[in-house]
Amino acid sequence: MKKIVFFASLLCLFSCSKEIKDGPHIYFSNLASIPDTIEAKTIVPFDITAIGNGYKVTRAQLFVNKTEFFDTSFSAKDSINIHWEMDFSGRTRTQNITIQATDENEMIATQTLKLFVK
């Protein structure tokens, strides 16, 4: 009986020691240089970094007010840096900019930024 309890606890120790994998991490690399308020004809550069956490990143997307603005799929990578430039002509008021990264296991990470267009 002692041997069974020993082997069961040993098995539990090894099975519980595995690290839980999280989804990817995505962020605006140039967040400090993005203004809060812009003119309508301003072109704003977005530098985006997506990093896989245990699994590689396969897709990055940019949405403006829940409408897809840019979408790119690529071969699986540990991390990727993307530079997107966006023209805000014809847009007014608050614009919600959302970036999204997807990894090999379809886990998704997002970050949102608000810009006010005069």
Coordinates of C-alpha atoms in Angstrom, one line a residue:
M1 CA 0.0 0.0 0.0
K2 CA 2.9 2.4 0.8
K3 CA 4.4 1.7 -2.6
I4 CA 1.1 2.6 -4.4
V5 CA 0.7 5.8 -2.4
F6 CA 4.4 6.7 -3.2
F7 CA 4.0 6.1 -6.9
A8 CA 0.7 8.0 -7.1
S9 CA 2.3 11.0 -5.3
L10 CA 5.3 10.8 -7.5
L11 CA 3.1 10.7 -10.6
C12 CA 1.1 13.7 -9.3
L13 CA 4.4 15.6 -8.6
F14 CA 5.6 15.2 -12.2
S15 CA 2.2 15.9 -13.8
C16 CA 1.7 19.0 -11.8
S17 CA 5.1 20.5 -12.5
K18 CA 4.3 21.3 -16.1
E19 CA 4.0 25.0 -16.8
I20 CA 0.6 26.2 -18.1
K21 CA 1.0 27.9 -21.5
D22 CA -0.6 31.3 -22.1
G23 CA -1.5 32.9 -25.3
P24 CA 0.6 35.4 -27.2
H25 CA 1.4 38.9 -26.1
I26 CA 0.9 41.9 -28.4
Y27 CA 1.6 45.6 -27.8
F28 CA 2.2 48.9 -29.5
S29 CA 6.0 49.3 -29.6
N30 CA 5.8 53.0 -30.3
L31 CA 3.0 53.8 -27.8
A32 CA 4.9 56.8 -26.3
S33 CA 5.1 58.5 -29.7
I34 CA 1.4 58.0 -30.7
P35 CA -0.5 61.2 -29.9
D36 CA -3.9 61.1 -28.1
T37 CA -5.5 63.7 -30.3
I38 CA -4.8 64.1 -34.1
E39 CA -6.0 66.0 -37.1
A40 CA -8.2 64.2 -39.6
K41 CA -5.5 64.2 -42.4
T42 CA -2.7 62.8 -40.1
I43 CA -1.0 59.6 -41.0
V44 CA -0.2 57.7 -37.8
P45 CA 2.5 55.0 -37.7
F46 CA 1.8 52.0 -35.6
D47 CA 4.7 49.8 -34.6
I48 CA 3.4 46.5 -33.3
T49 CA 5.2 43.6 -31.6
A50 CA 3.6 40.2 -31.2
I51 CA 5.4 37.6 -29.1
G52 CA 4.4 34.0 -28.7
N53 CA 4.3 32.5 -25.2
G54 CA 5.0 28.8 -25.5
Y55 CA 3.6 28.7 -29.0
K56 CA 4.5 30.7 -32.1
V57 CA 2.5 33.6 -33.5
T58 CA 0.8 33.0 -36.9
R59 CA -1.4 36.0 -37.5
A60 CA -1.7 39.7 -36.6
Q61 CA -4.7 42.0 -37.2
L62 CA -5.6 45.7 -36.8
F63 CA -9.2 46.8 -36.3
V64 CA -10.6 50.3 -36.3
N65 CA -13.9 50.6 -34.4
K66 CA -14.4 46.8 -34.8
T67 CA -13.9 46.9 -38.5
E68 CA -10.9 45.1 -39.9
F69 CA -8.4 47.5 -41.3
F70 CA -5.4 45.2 -41.9
D71 CA -4.9 41.4 -41.6
T72 CA -1.7 39.4 -42.1
S73 CA -1.0 35.7 -41.8
F74 CA 2.6 34.4 -41.9
S75 CA 4.6 31.2 -41.1
A76 CA 4.8 30.5 -37.4
K77 CA 7.4 32.8 -35.6
D78 CA 8.5 33.3 -32.0
S79 CA 8.0 37.1 -32.4
I80 CA 7.2 39.6 -35.1
N81 CA 7.5 43.3 -35.5
I82 CA 5.1 45.0 -37.9
H83 CA 4.9 48.7 -39.1
W84 CA 1.5 49.9 -40.2
E85 CA 0.6 53.5 -41.2
M86 CA -3.0 54.6 -41.1
D87 CA -4.6 57.7 -42.6
F88 CA -7.5 59.0 -40.5
S89 CA -9.1 61.1 -43.4
G90 CA -12.9 61.1 -43.2
R91 CA -12.9 59.9 -39.6
T92 CA -14.0 62.0 -36.6
R93 CA -14.3 61.7 -32.9
T94 CA -13.0 58.8 -30.9
Q95 CA -11.4 55.9 -32.8
N96 CA -10.8 52.6 -31.1
I97 CA -7.7 51.0 -32.5
T98 CA -7.4 47.3 -31.6
I99 CA -4.5 45.0 -32.4
Q100 CA -4.8 41.2 -32.2
A101 CA -2.3 38.3 -32.4
T102 CA -3.2 34.7 -32.8
D103 CA -0.8 31.8 -32.1
E104 CA -0.6 28.2 -33.4
N105 CA -3.3 27.0 -30.9
E106 CA -5.7 29.7 -31.9
M107 CA -5.2 31.6 -28.6
I108 CA -5.8 35.3 -29.1
A109 CA -4.3 38.4 -27.4
T110 CA -5.6 42.0 -28.0
Q111 CA -4.7 45.5 -27.0
T112 CA -6.8 48.6 -27.6
L113 CA -5.8 52.2 -28.0
K114 CA -8.2 55.2 -28.2
L115 CA -7.4 58.2 -30.5
F116 CA -9.5 61.4 -30.8
V117 CA -9.7 62.8 -34.3
K118 CA -10.5 66.6 -34.6

